[in-house]
CSV table of C-alpha atoms and ligand atoms in Angstrom, one decimal:
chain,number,residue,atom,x,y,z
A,25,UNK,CA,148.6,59.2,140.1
A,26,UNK,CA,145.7,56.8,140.1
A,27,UNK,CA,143.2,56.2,137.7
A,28,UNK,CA,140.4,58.4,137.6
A,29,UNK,CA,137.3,56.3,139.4
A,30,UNK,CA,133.2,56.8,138.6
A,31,UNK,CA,133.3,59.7,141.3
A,32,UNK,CA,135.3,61.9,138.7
A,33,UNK,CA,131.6,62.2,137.8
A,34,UNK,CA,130.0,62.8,140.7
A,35,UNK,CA,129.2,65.8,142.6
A,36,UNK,CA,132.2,68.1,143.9
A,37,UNK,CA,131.9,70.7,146.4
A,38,UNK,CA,134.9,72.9,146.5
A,39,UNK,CA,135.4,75.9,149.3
A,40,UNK,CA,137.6,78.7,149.3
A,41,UNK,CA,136.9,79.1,145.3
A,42,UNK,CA,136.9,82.6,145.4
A,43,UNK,CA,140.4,82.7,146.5
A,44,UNK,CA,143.8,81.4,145.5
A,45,UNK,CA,144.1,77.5,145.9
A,46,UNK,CA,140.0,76.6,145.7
A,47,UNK,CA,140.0,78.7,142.6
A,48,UNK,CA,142.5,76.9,141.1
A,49,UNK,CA,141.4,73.9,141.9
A,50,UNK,CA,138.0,74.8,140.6
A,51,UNK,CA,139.6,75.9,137.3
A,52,UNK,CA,141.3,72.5,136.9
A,53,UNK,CA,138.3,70.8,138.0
A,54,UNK,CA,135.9,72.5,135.3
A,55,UNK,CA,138.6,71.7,132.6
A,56,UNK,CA,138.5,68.2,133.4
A,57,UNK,CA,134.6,68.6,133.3
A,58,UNK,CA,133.7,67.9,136.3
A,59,UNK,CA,130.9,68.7,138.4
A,60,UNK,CA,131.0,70.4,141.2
A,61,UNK,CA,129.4,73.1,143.7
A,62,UNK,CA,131.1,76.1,144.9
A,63,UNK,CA,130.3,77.6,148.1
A,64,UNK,CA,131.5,80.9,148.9
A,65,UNK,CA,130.8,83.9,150.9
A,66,UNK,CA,130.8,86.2,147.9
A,67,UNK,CA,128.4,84.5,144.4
A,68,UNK,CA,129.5,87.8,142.4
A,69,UNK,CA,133.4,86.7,143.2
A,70,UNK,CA,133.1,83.3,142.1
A,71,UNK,CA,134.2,82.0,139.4
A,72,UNK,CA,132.0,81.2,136.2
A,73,UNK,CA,133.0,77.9,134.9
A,74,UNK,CA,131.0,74.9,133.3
A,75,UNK,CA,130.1,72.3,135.2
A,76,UNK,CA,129.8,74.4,138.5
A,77,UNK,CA,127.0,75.6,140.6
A,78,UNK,CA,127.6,78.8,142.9
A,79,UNK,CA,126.0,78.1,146.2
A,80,UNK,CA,126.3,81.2,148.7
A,81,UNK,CA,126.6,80.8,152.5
A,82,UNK,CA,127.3,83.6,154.9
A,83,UNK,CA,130.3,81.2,156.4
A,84,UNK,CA,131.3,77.3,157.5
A,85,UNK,CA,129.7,78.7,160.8
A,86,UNK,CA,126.2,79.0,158.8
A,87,UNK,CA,125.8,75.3,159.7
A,88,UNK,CA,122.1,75.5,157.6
A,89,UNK,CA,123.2,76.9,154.6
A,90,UNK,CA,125.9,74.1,154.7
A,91,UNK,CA,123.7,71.2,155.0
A,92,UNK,CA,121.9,72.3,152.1
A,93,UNK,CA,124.6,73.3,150.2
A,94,UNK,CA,126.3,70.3,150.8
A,95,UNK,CA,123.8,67.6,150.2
A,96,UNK,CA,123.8,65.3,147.0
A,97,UNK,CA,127.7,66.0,147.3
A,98,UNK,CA,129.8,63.0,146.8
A,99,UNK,CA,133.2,64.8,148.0
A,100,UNK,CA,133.9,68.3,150.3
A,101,UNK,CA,136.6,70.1,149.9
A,102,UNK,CA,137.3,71.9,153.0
A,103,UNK,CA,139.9,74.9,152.2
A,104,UNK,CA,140.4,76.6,155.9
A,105,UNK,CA,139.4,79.7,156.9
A,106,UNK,CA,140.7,83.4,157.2
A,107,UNK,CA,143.0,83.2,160.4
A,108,UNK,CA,141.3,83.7,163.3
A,109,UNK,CA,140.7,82.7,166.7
A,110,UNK,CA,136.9,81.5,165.7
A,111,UNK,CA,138.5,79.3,162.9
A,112,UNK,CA,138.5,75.9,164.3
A,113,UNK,CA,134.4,76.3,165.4
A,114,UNK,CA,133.8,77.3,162.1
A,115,UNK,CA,135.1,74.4,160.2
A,116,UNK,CA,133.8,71.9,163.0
A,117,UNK,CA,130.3,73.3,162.0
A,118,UNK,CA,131.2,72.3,158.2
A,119,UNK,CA,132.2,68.8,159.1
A,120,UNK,CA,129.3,68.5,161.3
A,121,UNK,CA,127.2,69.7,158.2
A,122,UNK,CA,129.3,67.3,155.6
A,123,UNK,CA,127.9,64.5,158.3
A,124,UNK,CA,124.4,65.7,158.2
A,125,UNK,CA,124.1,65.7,154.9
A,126,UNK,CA,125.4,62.7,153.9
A,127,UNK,CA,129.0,63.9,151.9
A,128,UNK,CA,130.6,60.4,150.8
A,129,UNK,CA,133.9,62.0,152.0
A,130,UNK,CA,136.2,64.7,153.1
A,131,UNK,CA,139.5,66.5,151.9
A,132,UNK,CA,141.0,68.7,154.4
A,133,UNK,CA,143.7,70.9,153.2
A,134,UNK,CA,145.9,71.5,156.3
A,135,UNK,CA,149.6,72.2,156.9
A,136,UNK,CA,152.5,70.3,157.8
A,137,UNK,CA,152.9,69.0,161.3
A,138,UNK,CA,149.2,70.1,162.4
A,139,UNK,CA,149.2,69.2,166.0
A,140,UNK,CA,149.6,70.5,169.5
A,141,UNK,CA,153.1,70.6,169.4
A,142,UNK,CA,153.6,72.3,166.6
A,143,UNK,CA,155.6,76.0,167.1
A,144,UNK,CA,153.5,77.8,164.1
A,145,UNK,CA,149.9,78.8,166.0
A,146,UNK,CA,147.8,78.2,163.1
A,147,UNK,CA,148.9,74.3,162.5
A,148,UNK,CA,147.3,73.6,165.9
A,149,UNK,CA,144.3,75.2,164.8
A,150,UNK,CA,145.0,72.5,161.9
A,151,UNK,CA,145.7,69.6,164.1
A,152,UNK,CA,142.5,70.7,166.3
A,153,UNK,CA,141.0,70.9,162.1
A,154,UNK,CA,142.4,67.3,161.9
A,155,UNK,CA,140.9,66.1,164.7
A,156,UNK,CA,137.4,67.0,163.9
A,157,UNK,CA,137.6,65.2,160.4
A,158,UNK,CA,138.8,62.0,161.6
A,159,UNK,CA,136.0,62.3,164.6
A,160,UNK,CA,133.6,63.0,161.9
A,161,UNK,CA,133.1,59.0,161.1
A,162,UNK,CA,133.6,59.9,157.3
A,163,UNK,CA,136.3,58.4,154.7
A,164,UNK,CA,138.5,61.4,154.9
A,165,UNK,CA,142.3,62.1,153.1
A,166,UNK,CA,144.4,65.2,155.4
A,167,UNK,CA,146.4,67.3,152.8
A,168,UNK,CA,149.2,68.9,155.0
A,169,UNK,CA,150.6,72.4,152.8
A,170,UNK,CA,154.0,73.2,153.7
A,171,UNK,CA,154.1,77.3,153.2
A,172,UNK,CA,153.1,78.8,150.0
A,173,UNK,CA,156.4,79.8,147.5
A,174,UNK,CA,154.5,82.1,146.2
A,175,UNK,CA,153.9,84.1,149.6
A,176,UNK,CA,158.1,84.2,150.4
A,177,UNK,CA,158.3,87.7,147.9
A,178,UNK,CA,155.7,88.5,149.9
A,179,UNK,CA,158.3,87.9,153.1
A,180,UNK,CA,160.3,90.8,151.3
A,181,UNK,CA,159.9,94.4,153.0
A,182,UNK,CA,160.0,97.6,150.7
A,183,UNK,CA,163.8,98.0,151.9
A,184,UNK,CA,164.5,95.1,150.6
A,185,UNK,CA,164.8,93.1,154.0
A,186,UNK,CA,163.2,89.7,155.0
A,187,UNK,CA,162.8,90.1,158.8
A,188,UNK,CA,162.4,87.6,160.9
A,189,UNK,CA,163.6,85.1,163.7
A,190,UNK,CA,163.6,81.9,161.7
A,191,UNK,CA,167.6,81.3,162.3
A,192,UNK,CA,169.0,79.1,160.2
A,193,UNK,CA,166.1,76.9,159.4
A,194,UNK,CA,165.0,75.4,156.0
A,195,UNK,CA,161.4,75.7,155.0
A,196,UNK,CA,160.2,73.3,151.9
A,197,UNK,CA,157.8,75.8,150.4
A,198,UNK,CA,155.7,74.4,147.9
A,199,UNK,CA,153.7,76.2,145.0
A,200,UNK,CA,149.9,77.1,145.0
A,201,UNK,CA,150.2,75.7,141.3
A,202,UNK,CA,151.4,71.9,143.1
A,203,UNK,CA,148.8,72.3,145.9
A,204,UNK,CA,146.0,72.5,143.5
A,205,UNK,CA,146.9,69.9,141.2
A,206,UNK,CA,147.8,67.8,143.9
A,207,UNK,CA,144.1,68.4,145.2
A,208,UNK,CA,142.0,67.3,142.1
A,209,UNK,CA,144.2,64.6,142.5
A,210,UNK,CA,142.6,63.4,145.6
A,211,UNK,CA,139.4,64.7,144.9
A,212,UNK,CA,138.8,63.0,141.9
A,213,UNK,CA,140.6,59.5,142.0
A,214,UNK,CA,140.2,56.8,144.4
A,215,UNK,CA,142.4,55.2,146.8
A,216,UNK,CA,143.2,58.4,149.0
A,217,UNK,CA,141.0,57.5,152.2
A,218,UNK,CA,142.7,57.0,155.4
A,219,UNK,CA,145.8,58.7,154.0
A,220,UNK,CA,147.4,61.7,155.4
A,221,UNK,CA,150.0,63.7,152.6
A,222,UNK,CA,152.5,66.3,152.8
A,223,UNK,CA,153.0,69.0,150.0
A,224,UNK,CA,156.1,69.9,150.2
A,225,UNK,CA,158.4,71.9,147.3
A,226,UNK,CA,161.5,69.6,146.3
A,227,UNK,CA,164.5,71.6,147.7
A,228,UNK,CA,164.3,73.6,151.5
A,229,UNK,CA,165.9,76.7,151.4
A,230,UNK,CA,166.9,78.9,154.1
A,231,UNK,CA,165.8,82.5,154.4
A,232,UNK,CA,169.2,83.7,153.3
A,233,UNK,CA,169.0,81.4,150.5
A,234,UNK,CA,165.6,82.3,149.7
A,235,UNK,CA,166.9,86.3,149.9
A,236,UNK,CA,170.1,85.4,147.1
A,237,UNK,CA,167.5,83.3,144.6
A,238,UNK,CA,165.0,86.3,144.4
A,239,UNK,CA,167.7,89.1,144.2
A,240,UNK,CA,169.2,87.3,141.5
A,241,UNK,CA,166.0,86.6,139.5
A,242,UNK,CA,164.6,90.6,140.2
A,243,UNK,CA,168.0,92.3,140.4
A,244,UNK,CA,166.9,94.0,143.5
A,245,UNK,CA,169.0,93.9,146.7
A,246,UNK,CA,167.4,91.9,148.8
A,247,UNK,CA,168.8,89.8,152.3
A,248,UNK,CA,167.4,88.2,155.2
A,249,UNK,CA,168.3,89.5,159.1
A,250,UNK,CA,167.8,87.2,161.9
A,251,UNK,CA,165.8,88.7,164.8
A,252,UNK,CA,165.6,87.7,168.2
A,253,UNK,CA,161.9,86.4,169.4
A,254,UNK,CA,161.8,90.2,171.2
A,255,UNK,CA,162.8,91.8,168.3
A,256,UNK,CA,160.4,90.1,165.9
A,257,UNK,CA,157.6,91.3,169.1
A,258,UNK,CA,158.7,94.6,168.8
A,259,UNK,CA,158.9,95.0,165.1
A,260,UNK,CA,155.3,94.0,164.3
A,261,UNK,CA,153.5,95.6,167.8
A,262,UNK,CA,152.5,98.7,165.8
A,263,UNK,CA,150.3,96.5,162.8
A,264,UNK,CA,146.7,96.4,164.1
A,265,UNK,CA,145.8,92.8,164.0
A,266,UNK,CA,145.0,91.1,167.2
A,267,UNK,CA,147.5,89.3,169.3
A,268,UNK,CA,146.3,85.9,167.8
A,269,UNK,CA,147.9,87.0,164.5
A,270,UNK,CA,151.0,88.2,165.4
A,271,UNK,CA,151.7,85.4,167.2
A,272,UNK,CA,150.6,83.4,164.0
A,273,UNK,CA,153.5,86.0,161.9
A,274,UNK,CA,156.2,85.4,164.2
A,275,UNK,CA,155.9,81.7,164.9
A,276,UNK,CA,155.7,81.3,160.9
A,277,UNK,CA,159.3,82.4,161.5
A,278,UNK,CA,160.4,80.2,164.8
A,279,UNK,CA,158.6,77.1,163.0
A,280,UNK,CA,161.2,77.2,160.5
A,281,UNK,CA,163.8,77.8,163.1
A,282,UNK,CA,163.2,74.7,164.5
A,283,UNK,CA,163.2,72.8,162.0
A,284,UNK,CA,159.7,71.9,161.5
A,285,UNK,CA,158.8,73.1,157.7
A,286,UNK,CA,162.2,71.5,156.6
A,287,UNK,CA,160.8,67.7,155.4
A,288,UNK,CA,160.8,67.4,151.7
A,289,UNK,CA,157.8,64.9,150.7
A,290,UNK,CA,157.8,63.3,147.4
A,291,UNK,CA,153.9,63.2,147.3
A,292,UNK,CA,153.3,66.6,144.8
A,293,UNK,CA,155.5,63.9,142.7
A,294,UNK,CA,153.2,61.4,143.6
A,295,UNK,CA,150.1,62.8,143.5
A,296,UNK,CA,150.8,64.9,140.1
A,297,UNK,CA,153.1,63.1,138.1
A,298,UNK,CA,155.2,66.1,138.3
A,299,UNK,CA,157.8,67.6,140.4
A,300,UNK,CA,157.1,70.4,142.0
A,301,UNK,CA,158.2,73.7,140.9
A,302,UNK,CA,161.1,75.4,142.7
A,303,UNK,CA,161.9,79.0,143.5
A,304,UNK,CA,164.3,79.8,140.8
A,305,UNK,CA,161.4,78.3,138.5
A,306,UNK,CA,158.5,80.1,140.0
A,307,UNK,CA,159.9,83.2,140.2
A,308,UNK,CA,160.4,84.2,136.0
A,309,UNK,CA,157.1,83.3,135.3
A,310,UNK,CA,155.8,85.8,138.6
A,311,UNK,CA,158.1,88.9,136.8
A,312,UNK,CA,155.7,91.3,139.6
A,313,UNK,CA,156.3,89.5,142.7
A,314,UNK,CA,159.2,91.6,144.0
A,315,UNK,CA,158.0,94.6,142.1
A,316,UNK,CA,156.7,96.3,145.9
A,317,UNK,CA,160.8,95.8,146.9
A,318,UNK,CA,162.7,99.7,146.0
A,319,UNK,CA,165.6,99.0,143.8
A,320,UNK,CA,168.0,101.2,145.8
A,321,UNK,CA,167.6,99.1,148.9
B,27,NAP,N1,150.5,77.6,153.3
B,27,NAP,C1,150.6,78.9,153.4
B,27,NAP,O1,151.7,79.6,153.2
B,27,NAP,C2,149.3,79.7,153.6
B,27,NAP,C3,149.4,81.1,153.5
B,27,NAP,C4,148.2,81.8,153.7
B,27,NAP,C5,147.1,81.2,154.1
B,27,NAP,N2,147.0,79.8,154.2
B,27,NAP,C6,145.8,79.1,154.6
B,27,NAP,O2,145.4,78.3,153.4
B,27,NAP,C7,144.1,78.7,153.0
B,27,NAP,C8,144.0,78.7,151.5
B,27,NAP,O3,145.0,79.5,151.0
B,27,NAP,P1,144.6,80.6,149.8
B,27,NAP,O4,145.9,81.1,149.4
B,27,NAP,O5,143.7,80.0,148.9
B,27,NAP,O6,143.9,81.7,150.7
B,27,NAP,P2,142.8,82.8,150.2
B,27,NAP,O7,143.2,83.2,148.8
B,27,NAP,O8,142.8,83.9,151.3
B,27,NAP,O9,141.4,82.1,150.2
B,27,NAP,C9,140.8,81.7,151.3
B,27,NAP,C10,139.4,81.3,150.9
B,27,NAP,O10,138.7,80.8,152.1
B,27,NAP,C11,137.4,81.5,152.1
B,27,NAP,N3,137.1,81.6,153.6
B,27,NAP,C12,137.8,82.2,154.5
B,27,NAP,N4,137.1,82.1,155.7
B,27,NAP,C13,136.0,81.5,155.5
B,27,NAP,C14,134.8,81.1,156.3
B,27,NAP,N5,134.8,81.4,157.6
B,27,NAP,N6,133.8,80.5,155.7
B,27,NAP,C15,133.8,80.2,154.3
B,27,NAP,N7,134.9,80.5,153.5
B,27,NAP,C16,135.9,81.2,154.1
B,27,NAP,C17,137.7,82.8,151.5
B,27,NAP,O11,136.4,83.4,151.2
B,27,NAP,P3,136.3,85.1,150.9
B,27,NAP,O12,136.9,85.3,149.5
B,27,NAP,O13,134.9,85.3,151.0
B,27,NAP,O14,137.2,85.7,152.0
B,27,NAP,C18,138.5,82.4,150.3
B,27,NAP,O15,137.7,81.9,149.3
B,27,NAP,C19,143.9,80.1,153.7
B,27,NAP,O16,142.5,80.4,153.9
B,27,NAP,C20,144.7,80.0,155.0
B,27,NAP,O17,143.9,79.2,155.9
B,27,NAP,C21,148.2,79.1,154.0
């Protein structure tokens, strides 16, 4: 952790606040008393907080309402988008607005191993994210997410199943909780330019270890089966969501097969002072997670 710098007085803007991570960093930012601007789609969904102005825009791809909204802003906050094809566009049209109206710097939350190699679809949107940030010109820090904890109960079918064709592999999931505070780490102290971190949780599980941790903690019967790449094809081509993604679903699955989700970083620790919460922890203090999963199996 560093000291807090004169900028933990300046201007914020913060994305994404009407959803999971920018809200919580928007919560933790307004108890620090900070000030800070949140631009959403939705004013009516936003938080209320003190300290914060809601700013509306119709999207990052509303490249006016984005300059406006974003001058006088000493720090942006770029959560990315919904996934979709369009995504990358749309956040070049926000950096491309942070530049035009002179933001001091950027924070880009992406995900681990963003770049054209990578097996997961949506961390090359990420790398192609990246990219665009460090073309920018502007002091910038790259905050790489490993997956969310709190989205593997999601992982869990109704039958109690996770499905997927992620072998073997360990992912490092790390907590929402951790990314946020991690976040108004780098937001609000100095010394974070140039620098590129990893989020990470502090143990990588596989799936079938992920599967025995929440049966235990929900006492519902719950396992992982390994599908092939053309079973995992078959088993979500009835969902209507475009080929984009499924690909994104499935290759969630593979990335972790091969190894690429596994790294544990120590920079939550780092960052927060703290170590980041494991599955076993998370899960008490979430008693609904796996209340969607039947108890018969
Ligand atoms: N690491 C992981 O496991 C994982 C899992 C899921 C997603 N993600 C990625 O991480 C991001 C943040 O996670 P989260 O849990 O906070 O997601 P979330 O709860 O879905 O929040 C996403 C936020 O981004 C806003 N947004 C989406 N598209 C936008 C656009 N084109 N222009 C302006 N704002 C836009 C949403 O606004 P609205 O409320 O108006 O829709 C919402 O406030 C997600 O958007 C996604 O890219 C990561």
């Amino acid at each position: 952790m560093s000291d807090p710098t004169p900028e933990a007085s300046s201007t914020i803007a913060v994305t994404g606040a009407t959803g999971q991570v920018g809200g919580r960093v928007a919560r933790l930012l307004a108890a620090q008393g900070a000030t800070q601007k949140l631009i959403v789609r939705d004013a009516a969904r936003a938080p209320k907080l003190e300290g914060s102005t809601v700013i509306q825009v119709k999207g990052y791809e509303d490249r006016e309402a984005m300059v406006a909204a974003l001058t006088g802003v000493e720090v942006f906050l770029l959560i990315p988008g919904h996934e979709t094809a369009a995504r990358v566009e749309a956040h070049q049209v926000a950096i491309d607005a942070a530049v035009a109206a002179g933001v001091g710097r950027i924070v880009f939350l992406s995900f681990v191993g963003a770049g054209p190699d990578a097996t997961f679809v949506f961390a090359r949107q990420h790398g192609l994210t990246e990219d665009a940030v460090r073309a920018s010109g502007l002091p910038h820090t790259l905050v790489r997410m490993n997956f969310y904890l709190d989205v593997l109960p999601e992982f869990v079918q109704s039958t109690g199943e996770i499905l997927g064709p992620a072998g073997e592999g360990r992912v490092a999931a790390v907590a929402r909780d951790d990314v946020a505070a991690a976040l108004v780490e780098v937001l609000t102290c100095s010394g974070h330019d140039g620098k590129t971190y990893e989020l990470t949780g502090r143990e990588a599980l596989t799936f079938s270890e992920a599967a025995v941790c929440m049966a235990r903690a929900s006492g519902r019967p719950i396992s992982y089966r390994k599908e092939t790449l053309e079973q995992a094809r078959l088993s979500r081509a009835h969902y209507d969501a475009t080929d984009f993604v499924k690909e994104g679903w499935i290759t969630t699955y593979t990335a972790v097969a091969a190894g690429e989700l596994s790294e544990i970083s120590g920079d939550v620790r780092m960052l927060t002072g703290r170590d980041p919460v494991t599955l076993s922890e998370w899960l008490p203090t979430h008693p609904l997670a796996l209340a969607h999963v039947d108890t018969l199996g």
